[in-house]
Amino acid sequence: MNQSNLKKSGIFAVLIILYSLHALAAAPGDIPPTDLDIDSVDILDDCSATEQLSSDYYGELTAISIDTIDSTPSSEQAGTIFTIKATVTDEAQIQSVAARLYQNDTQVDAFYLYDNGQSGDGVAGDGIYANTWDSATMHEGHYDIKITAQNEYAQNITITKNDVLEILPQGICKPMKSSGSQDDKLDIVFVPCDYNAGEEDKFRTDALAHMNQLLGFSPFDEYPDSINVYRVEKLGSLSCYYSGRCVLASGSAARLLASECGDYDKIIVIADSNEWAGCAYLGGIAHASSRYPWITVHEFGHSFGSLADEYSYGSYGSSSQPNCDSSSSCPKWAGVQGTGCFPQCQYDNLYRPTYDSTMRSSYNQDFGPVNKGVLRGLLDGYN
């Protein structure tokens, strides 16, 4: 074998070793590392020697392109789970994509991004690489993101985007679920009523139980990326009053507290009470006793969906709500599978679509097909 062939064989051997080691370190589709050593990403900083070897052996290669870098949400308080995304393209197979976060030119974290359909990246193989980042231990301020992508020939490209995300100062508005900008999400704010100062932990626990009950309920569980949830931790400033099984708070006071969370869409007032009580105006504020999270689901049906009660108030009347019909043949939901025409819906002379549902009995675990259709139609308006 002549010297030229020996040289090419040696180069090829080096490439195979580099490729094998890198594939073991960051094979696409692996479970994202939860405790990645920042230094382990340094191999992606400068592969100029490897690039030269690969070009010598394979000829000219197409450059990798990093088209977009973004964070969802773009700004939120510490403790928020951010999703970091980058769009990466190359004619060669992408071997790895890594993200590093900097504050004031100091690297604070590093992790791999994945295009496996399981890391907040969307559909596997679509060229969008992503991973989640827990900001619980981070300081407030702006963060820069540096993305480095490497292909199967050990070529790499690094792009830095400044001020991609911001950790906001701590305030009385606490994020519970962050899915993105308030501009196109359903933004729900939990407001405390009759809690005493110092009972933040109790309110936090109660709000979490009510949020999980609501978001785990169909059809809200079908739209996890369309909903933001917050709670206002200003206790002792709002009082509730009771009338029978109805609990209410001052609407103006509740709205003032909710405004701490910016441009909200809906308010849920949680009353610190063991009473079976709740209330909501159609399209307005929902109220529920802290002890019964499923009351929140029923009341939010009024507040968000403008759905009527499917029991009777013991009188006659009319209703324009989508789940009540004045005709005994119920043409409003004719042809909708799983429906009928059952007497009593808000009034004795109106009819409801199912024998029982969440809007008839708060502890019922199903809105029913008509109410779900109404709620889905509204939820479809959020991204």
CSV table of C-alpha atoms in Angstrom, one decimal:
chain,number,residue,atom,x,y,z
A,1,MET,CA,0.0,0.0,0.0
A,2,ASN,CA,1.5,3.4,-1.0
A,3,GLN,CA,1.9,6.4,1.3
A,4,SER,CA,-1.2,8.1,-0.2
A,5,ASN,CA,-3.4,5.1,0.5
A,6,LEU,CA,-2.0,4.8,4.0
A,7,LYS,CA,-2.8,8.4,4.7
A,8,LYS,CA,-6.4,8.0,3.4
A,9,SER,CA,-6.8,4.8,5.4
A,10,GLY,CA,-5.6,6.6,8.5
A,11,ILE,CA,-7.9,9.5,8.0
A,12,PHE,CA,-10.9,7.2,7.5
A,13,ALA,CA,-10.0,5.3,10.7
A,14,VAL,CA,-9.9,8.6,12.6
A,15,LEU,CA,-13.3,9.5,11.2
A,16,ILE,CA,-14.8,6.2,12.1
A,17,ILE,CA,-13.5,6.5,15.7
A,18,LEU,CA,-14.8,10.1,16.1
A,19,TYR,CA,-18.2,9.2,14.6
A,20,SER,CA,-18.6,6.1,16.8
A,21,LEU,CA,-17.6,8.0,20.0
A,22,HIS,CA,-20.0,10.9,19.2
A,23,ALA,CA,-22.8,8.6,18.3
A,24,LEU,CA,-22.5,6.9,21.7
A,25,ALA,CA,-22.4,10.2,23.4
A,26,ALA,CA,-25.5,11.8,21.8
A,27,ALA,CA,-27.4,9.3,19.7
A,28,PRO,CA,-30.6,10.9,18.4
A,29,GLY,CA,-33.7,9.6,20.1
A,30,ASP,CA,-31.9,8.9,23.4
A,31,ILE,CA,-33.7,9.9,26.6
A,32,PRO,CA,-32.6,13.6,27.2
A,33,PRO,CA,-29.9,13.6,29.9
A,34,THR,CA,-31.1,15.1,33.1
A,35,ASP,CA,-27.6,15.9,34.6
A,36,LEU,CA,-25.4,16.7,31.6
A,37,ASP,CA,-21.9,17.9,32.5
A,38,ILE,CA,-21.5,21.3,30.8
A,39,ASP,CA,-18.0,20.4,29.8
A,40,SER,CA,-19.2,17.4,27.8
A,41,VAL,CA,-20.6,19.7,25.2
A,42,ASP,CA,-17.2,21.4,24.6
A,43,ILE,CA,-16.5,18.8,21.8
A,44,LEU,CA,-18.9,20.8,19.8
A,45,ASP,CA,-17.0,24.1,20.1
A,46,ASP,CA,-14.2,23.6,17.6
A,47,CYS,CA,-14.2,20.7,15.2
A,48,SER,CA,-12.1,22.5,12.5
A,49,ALA,CA,-9.5,19.6,12.3
A,50,THR,CA,-12.3,17.1,11.9
A,51,GLU,CA,-14.0,19.2,9.3
A,52,GLN,CA,-10.7,19.3,7.3
A,53,LEU,CA,-10.4,15.5,7.5
A,54,SER,CA,-14.0,14.9,6.4
A,55,SER,CA,-13.6,17.3,3.5
A,56,ASP,CA,-10.4,15.7,2.4
A,57,TYR,CA,-12.0,12.3,2.3
A,58,TYR,CA,-15.6,13.0,1.2
A,59,GLY,CA,-15.1,16.2,-0.9
A,60,GLU,CA,-17.1,19.4,-0.4
A,61,LEU,CA,-20.0,19.1,2.0
A,62,THR,CA,-23.2,21.1,2.4
A,63,ALA,CA,-23.1,23.5,5.3
A,64,ILE,CA,-25.5,23.0,8.3
A,65,SER,CA,-28.2,25.6,8.7
A,66,ILE,CA,-29.8,26.7,12.0
A,67,ASP,CA,-32.8,28.7,10.9
A,68,THR,CA,-34.6,29.6,14.1
A,69,ILE,CA,-34.0,29.6,17.8
A,70,ASP,CA,-36.7,30.4,20.3
A,71,SER,CA,-38.0,29.8,23.8
A,72,THR,CA,-41.5,29.1,25.1
A,73,PRO,CA,-42.4,31.1,27.1
A,74,SER,CA,-40.1,34.0,26.3
A,75,SER,CA,-40.3,35.5,29.8
A,76,GLU,CA,-41.6,34.1,33.1
A,77,GLN,CA,-40.6,33.8,36.7
A,78,ALA,CA,-38.0,31.4,38.1
A,79,GLY,CA,-39.4,27.9,38.5
A,80,THR,CA,-41.0,28.0,35.0
A,81,ILE,CA,-40.3,25.1,32.7
A,82,PHE,CA,-39.1,26.7,29.4
A,83,THR,CA,-39.0,24.8,26.1
A,84,ILE,CA,-36.0,25.6,24.0
A,85,LYS,CA,-36.3,25.0,20.2
A,86,ALA,CA,-34.1,25.2,17.2
A,87,THR,CA,-34.8,24.5,13.5
A,88,VAL,CA,-31.8,22.7,12.0
A,89,THR,CA,-31.4,21.5,8.4
A,90,ASP,CA,-28.6,19.7,6.5
A,91,GLU,CA,-28.4,17.3,3.5
A,92,ALA,CA,-26.3,15.1,5.7
A,93,GLN,CA,-27.8,13.4,8.8
A,94,ILE,CA,-27.8,15.6,11.9
A,95,GLN,CA,-25.9,13.8,14.6
A,96,SER,CA,-26.5,16.1,17.6
A,97,VAL,CA,-27.9,19.5,18.5
A,98,ALA,CA,-26.8,21.1,21.8
A,99,ALA,CA,-27.9,24.2,23.7
A,100,ARG,CA,-25.9,26.3,26.1
A,101,LEU,CA,-27.4,29.1,28.1
A,102,TYR,CA,-25.4,32.2,29.1
A,103,GLN,CA,-26.1,35.1,31.5
A,104,ASN,CA,-23.7,38.0,31.4
A,105,ASP,CA,-21.3,36.0,29.1
A,106,THR,CA,-21.1,33.2,31.7
A,107,GLN,CA,-22.4,29.7,30.8
A,108,VAL,CA,-24.9,28.5,33.3
A,109,ASP,CA,-26.3,25.3,31.7
A,110,ALA,CA,-26.0,23.0,28.8
A,111,PHE,CA,-28.1,20.2,27.4
A,112,TYR,CA,-28.9,18.3,24.2
A,113,LEU,CA,-32.0,19.0,22.0
A,114,TYR,CA,-33.9,16.2,20.3
A,115,ASP,CA,-36.1,15.7,17.3
A,116,ASN,CA,-37.8,12.6,18.6
A,117,GLY,CA,-41.4,13.8,19.0
A,118,GLN,CA,-41.1,13.5,22.8
A,119,SER,CA,-39.2,16.5,23.9
A,120,GLY,CA,-41.5,19.4,23.1
A,121,ASP,CA,-40.3,19.3,19.5
A,122,GLY,CA,-43.5,18.4,17.7
A,123,VAL,CA,-43.3,15.6,15.1
A,124,ALA,CA,-40.3,13.4,15.1
A,125,GLY,CA,-38.0,14.0,12.1
A,126,ASP,CA,-39.4,17.4,11.2
A,127,GLY,CA,-36.1,19.2,11.7
A,128,ILE,CA,-37.2,21.0,14.9
A,129,TYR,CA,-35.0,20.1,17.9
A,130,ALA,CA,-36.2,20.9,21.4
A,131,ASN,CA,-35.9,20.1,25.1
A,132,THR,CA,-37.3,21.5,28.4
A,133,TRP,CA,-35.3,23.6,30.8
A,134,ASP,CA,-36.1,24.0,34.5
A,135,SER,CA,-35.4,27.5,35.7
A,136,ALA,CA,-36.0,26.9,39.4
A,137,THR,CA,-32.4,27.7,40.5
A,138,MET,CA,-31.8,30.5,38.0
A,139,HIS,CA,-31.5,34.3,38.7
A,140,GLU,CA,-33.7,36.9,37.2
A,141,GLY,CA,-32.5,38.6,34.0
A,142,HIS,CA,-32.0,38.0,30.3
A,143,TYR,CA,-30.4,34.8,28.9
A,144,ASP,CA,-28.6,34.2,25.6
A,145,ILE,CA,-28.8,30.8,23.9
A,146,LYS,CA,-26.0,29.3,21.9
A,147,ILE,CA,-27.0,26.4,19.7
A,148,THR,CA,-24.4,24.0,18.1
A,149,ALA,CA,-25.4,21.4,15.5
A,150,GLN,CA,-23.2,18.7,14.2
A,151,ASN,CA,-23.8,16.3,11.3
A,152,GLU,CA,-22.6,12.8,10.7
A,153,TYR,CA,-19.4,14.0,9.1
A,154,ALA,CA,-18.5,15.9,12.3
A,155,GLN,CA,-19.1,19.3,10.6
A,156,ASN,CA,-20.7,21.8,13.0
A,157,ILE,CA,-22.1,25.2,13.2
A,158,THR,CA,-22.8,27.4,16.2
A,159,ILE,CA,-25.3,30.2,16.3
A,160,THR,CA,-25.9,32.6,19.3
A,161,LYS,CA,-29.2,34.4,19.8
A,162,ASN,CA,-29.3,37.1,22.5
A,163,ASP,CA,-32.1,37.8,24.9
A,164,VAL,CA,-34.0,34.7,23.9
A,165,LEU,CA,-35.6,34.3,27.3
A,166,GLU,CA,-36.0,36.4,30.5
A,167,ILE,CA,-36.6,35.3,34.0
A,168,LEU,CA,-38.8,37.9,35.6
A,169,PRO,CA,-38.6,39.2,39.2
A,170,GLN,CA,-40.7,37.4,41.7
A,171,GLY,CA,-44.1,39.0,42.3
A,172,ILE,CA,-47.4,37.9,43.8
A,173,CYS,CA,-48.4,36.3,40.4
A,174,LYS,CA,-47.1,32.8,40.4
A,175,PRO,CA,-47.1,30.7,37.2
A,176,MET,CA,-48.6,27.2,37.7
A,177,LYS,CA,-48.6,26.1,34.0
A,178,SER,CA,-46.8,27.9,31.3
A,179,SER,CA,-47.6,27.1,27.6
A,180,GLY,CA,-46.5,30.2,25.9
A,181,SER,CA,-47.3,33.9,25.4
A,182,GLN,CA,-50.5,35.2,26.8
A,183,ASP,CA,-51.3,36.6,23.3
A,184,ASP,CA,-52.8,33.3,22.0
A,185,LYS,CA,-53.4,31.2,25.1
A,186,LEU,CA,-56.3,30.7,27.4
A,187,ASP,CA,-55.0,32.4,30.5
A,188,ILE,CA,-56.6,31.3,33.8
A,189,VAL,CA,-55.9,33.0,37.1
A,190,PHE,CA,-56.8,31.5,40.5
A,191,VAL,CA,-57.6,34.2,43.1
A,192,PRO,CA,-57.7,33.4,46.9
A,193,CYS,CA,-60.7,34.3,49.0
A,194,ASP,CA,-60.9,34.1,52.9
A,195,TYR,CA,-57.4,32.8,53.2
A,196,ASN,CA,-55.3,34.3,56.0
A,197,ALA,CA,-51.9,35.9,55.5
A,198,GLY,CA,-49.3,33.2,55.9
A,199,GLU,CA,-51.5,30.4,54.4
A,200,GLU,CA,-49.6,30.5,51.0
A,201,ASP,CA,-48.8,26.8,51.2
A,202,LYS,CA,-52.5,25.9,51.8
A,203,PHE,CA,-53.7,28.1,48.9
A,204,ARG,CA,-50.9,26.7,46.7
A,205,THR,CA,-52.0,23.1,47.4
A,206,ASP,CA,-55.7,24.0,46.9
A,207,ALA,CA,-55.1,25.8,43.6
A,208,LEU,CA,-53.0,22.9,42.3
A,209,ALA,CA,-55.8,20.5,43.1
A,210,HIS,CA,-58.4,22.6,41.3
A,211,MET,CA,-56.1,23.1,38.3
A,212,ASN,CA,-55.4,19.4,38.0
A,213,GLN,CA,-59.1,18.6,38.3
A,214,LEU,CA,-60.0,21.1,35.5
A,215,LEU,CA,-57.1,20.4,33.1
A,216,GLY,CA,-57.5,16.6,33.6
A,217,PHE,CA,-61.2,16.8,32.6
A,218,SER,CA,-62.3,16.3,28.9
A,219,PRO,CA,-62.1,18.3,26.7
A,220,PHE,CA,-59.6,20.5,28.6
A,221,ASP,CA,-57.1,17.6,28.7
A,222,GLU,CA,-57.1,17.6,24.9
A,223,TYR,CA,-55.5,21.2,24.8
A,224,PRO,CA,-52.5,21.1,27.2
A,225,ASP,CA,-50.5,23.5,25.0
A,226,SER,CA,-53.2,26.1,24.8
A,227,ILE,CA,-53.7,26.9,28.4
A,228,ASN,CA,-51.6,29.0,30.9
A,229,VAL,CA,-52.5,28.9,34.6
A,230,TYR,CA,-51.5,31.4,37.3
A,231,ARG,CA,-52.3,32.0,41.0
A,232,VAL,CA,-52.2,35.3,42.9
A,233,GLU,CA,-50.5,34.9,46.3
A,234,LYS,CA,-52.0,37.9,48.0
A,235,LEU,CA,-53.9,36.5,50.9
A,236,GLY,CA,-56.2,38.2,53.4
A,237,SER,CA,-57.3,40.9,50.9
A,238,LEU,CA,-60.5,39.3,49.5
A,239,SER,CA,-63.6,38.1,51.4
A,240,CYS,CA,-66.4,36.0,50.1
A,241,TYR,CA,-70.1,35.9,51.1
A,242,TYR,CA,-72.6,33.0,50.9
A,243,SER,CA,-76.1,32.7,49.8
A,244,GLY,CA,-77.4,29.2,50.1
A,245,ARG,CA,-75.0,27.0,48.0
A,246,CYS,CA,-73.6,30.0,46.2
A,247,VAL,CA,-70.3,31.6,47.2
A,248,LEU,CA,-69.3,35.0,45.7
A,249,ALA,CA,-66.7,37.6,45.9
A,250,SER,CA,-66.5,41.2,44.8
A,251,GLY,CA,-66.0,41.1,41.1
A,252,SER,CA,-64.0,44.3,40.9
A,253,ALA,CA,-61.7,43.2,43.7
A,254,ALA,CA,-61.2,39.8,42.1
A,255,ARG,CA,-60.4,41.4,38.8
A,256,LEU,CA,-57.9,43.8,40.4
A,257,LEU,CA,-56.0,40.9,42.0
A,258,ALA,CA,-56.1,38.9,38.7
A,259,SER,CA,-54.6,41.8,36.9
A,260,GLU,CA,-51.3,41.1,38.7
A,261,CYS,CA,-51.0,38.3,36.1
A,262,GLY,CA,-51.3,40.5,33.1
A,263,ASP,CA,-53.8,40.0,30.3
A,264,TYR,CA,-55.9,37.2,31.8
A,265,ASP,CA,-58.9,35.6,30.2
A,266,LYS,CA,-60.7,33.9,33.1
A,267,ILE,CA,-60.7,34.1,36.9
A,268,ILE,CA,-61.5,31.3,39.3
A,269,VAL,CA,-62.0,32.4,42.9
A,270,ILE,CA,-61.2,29.7,45.4
A,271,ALA,CA,-62.9,30.2,48.8
A,272,ASP,CA,-61.2,28.7,51.8
A,273,SER,CA,-64.2,26.7,52.9
A,274,ASN,CA,-65.5,23.2,53.6
A,275,GLU,CA,-69.0,24.2,52.4
A,276,TRP,CA,-70.4,22.6,49.3
A,277,ALA,CA,-70.6,25.9,47.4
A,278,GLY,CA,-69.9,27.5,44.1
A,279,CYS,CA,-71.2,30.1,41.7
A,280,ALA,CA,-70.5,31.6,38.3
A,281,TYR,CA,-72.1,34.1,36.0
A,282,LEU,CA,-72.4,33.1,32.4
A,283,GLY,CA,-69.1,34.2,30.8
A,284,GLY,CA,-68.0,35.8,34.1
A,285,ILE,CA,-66.0,34.8,37.2
A,286,ALA,CA,-66.2,31.3,38.6
A,287,HIS,CA,-66.2,30.6,42.3
A,288,ALA,CA,-65.7,27.3,44.2
A,289,SER,CA,-65.1,26.0,47.7
A,290,SER,CA,-61.5,24.9,48.3
A,291,ARG,CA,-62.6,21.5,49.5
A,292,TYR,CA,-64.4,20.5,46.3
A,293,PRO,CA,-62.3,20.8,43.1
A,294,TRP,CA,-64.9,19.3,40.9
A,295,ILE,CA,-67.2,22.2,41.6
A,296,THR,CA,-64.6,24.3,39.7
A,297,VAL,CA,-65.2,22.2,36.6
A,298,HIS,CA,-69.0,22.8,36.8
A,299,GLU,CA,-68.6,26.5,37.4
A,300,PHE,CA,-66.0,26.9,34.7
A,301,GLY,CA,-68.6,25.4,32.3
A,302,HIS,CA,-70.7,28.5,33.1
A,303,SER,CA,-67.8,30.9,33.1
A,304,PHE,CA,-65.9,29.8,30.0
A,305,GLY,CA,-68.5,27.9,28.0
A,306,SER,CA,-71.6,29.9,28.9
A,307,LEU,CA,-73.3,26.6,29.6
A,308,ALA,CA,-76.6,26.5,31.5
A,309,ASP,CA,-77.4,24.4,34.5
A,310,GLU,CA,-79.1,21.2,33.4
A,311,TYR,CA,-81.3,21.0,36.4
A,312,SER,CA,-84.4,23.1,37.0
A,313,TYR,CA,-84.7,26.2,39.2
A,314,GLY,CA,-88.3,25.1,39.8
A,315,SER,CA,-89.9,27.6,37.4
A,316,TYR,CA,-90.6,28.3,33.8
A,317,GLY,CA,-88.5,30.4,31.5
A,318,SER,CA,-86.5,30.7,28.3
A,319,SER,CA,-82.8,30.2,27.6
A,320,SER,CA,-80.5,30.9,24.7
A,321,GLN,CA,-77.7,28.7,26.1
A,322,PRO,CA,-76.4,26.0,23.7
A,323,ASN,CA,-77.3,23.0,26.0
A,324,CYS,CA,-81.0,23.9,26.6
A,325,ASP,CA,-83.8,23.5,24.0
A,326,SER,CA,-87.4,24.7,24.2
A,327,SER,CA,-88.6,22.0,21.8
A,328,SER,CA,-89.4,18.5,23.0
A,329,SER,CA,-87.7,17.2,19.8
A,330,CYS,CA,-84.5,19.0,20.7
A,331,PRO,CA,-83.4,20.1,17.1
A,332,LYS,CA,-80.4,22.0,18.6
A,333,TRP,CA,-78.4,18.7,18.8
A,334,ALA,CA,-80.3,16.5,16.4
A,335,GLY,CA,-78.0,13.9,15.0
A,336,VAL,CA,-75.3,14.3,17.7
A,337,GLN,CA,-74.5,10.8,18.9
A,338,GLY,CA,-75.1,10.0,22.5
A,339,THR,CA,-77.8,12.6,23.0
A,340,GLY,CA,-81.5,12.6,23.7
A,341,CYS,CA,-84.2,15.0,24.9
A,342,PHE,CA,-84.7,15.0,28.6
A,343,PRO,CA,-87.0,17.3,30.6
A,344,GLN,CA,-85.6,20.1,32.7
A,345,CYS,CA,-82.7,22.3,31.7
A,346,GLN,CA,-82.5,25.5,33.8
A,347,TYR,CA,-86.3,25.6,33.8
A,348,ASP,CA,-89.1,23.0,33.9
A,349,ASN,CA,-90.2,23.7,30.4
A,350,LEU,CA,-86.8,23.3,28.7
A,351,TYR,CA,-84.9,20.1,27.7
A,352,ARG,CA,-81.3,18.9,28.1
A,353,PRO,CA,-79.2,16.7,25.8
A,354,THR,CA,-78.3,13.9,28.3
A,355,TYR,CA,-79.8,12.3,31.3
A,356,ASP,CA,-76.9,13.4,33.5
A,357,SER,CA,-73.7,15.4,33.0
A,358,THR,CA,-71.3,17.7,34.8
A,359,MET,CA,-73.7,20.6,34.2
A,360,ARG,CA,-76.4,18.7,36.0
A,361,SER,CA,-74.4,17.1,38.8
A,362,SER,CA,-71.0,18.7,39.7
A,363,TYR,CA,-69.6,15.3,40.7
A,364,ASN,CA,-70.4,13.7,37.3
A,365,GLN,CA,-67.2,13.1,35.4
A,366,ASP,CA,-68.5,13.9,31.9
A,367,PHE,CA,-69.7,17.1,30.2
A,368,GLY,CA,-71.6,15.1,27.6
A,369,PRO,CA,-71.2,15.4,23.8
A,370,VAL,CA,-73.1,18.7,23.3
A,371,ASN,CA,-71.2,20.5,26.0
A,372,LYS,CA,-67.9,19.1,24.9
A,373,GLY,CA,-68.6,20.3,21.4
A,374,VAL,CA,-69.2,23.8,22.7
A,375,LEU,CA,-66.1,23.8,24.8
A,376,ARG,CA,-63.9,22.4,22.0
A,377,GLY,CA,-65.2,25.1,19.7
A,378,LEU,CA,-64.0,27.8,22.1
A,379,LEU,CA,-60.7,26.0,22.9
A,380,ASP,CA,-59.9,25.8,19.2
A,381,GLY,CA,-59.6,29.5,19.2
A,382,TYR,CA,-56.4,29.3,21.3
A,383,ASN,CA,-53.0,28.1,20.0
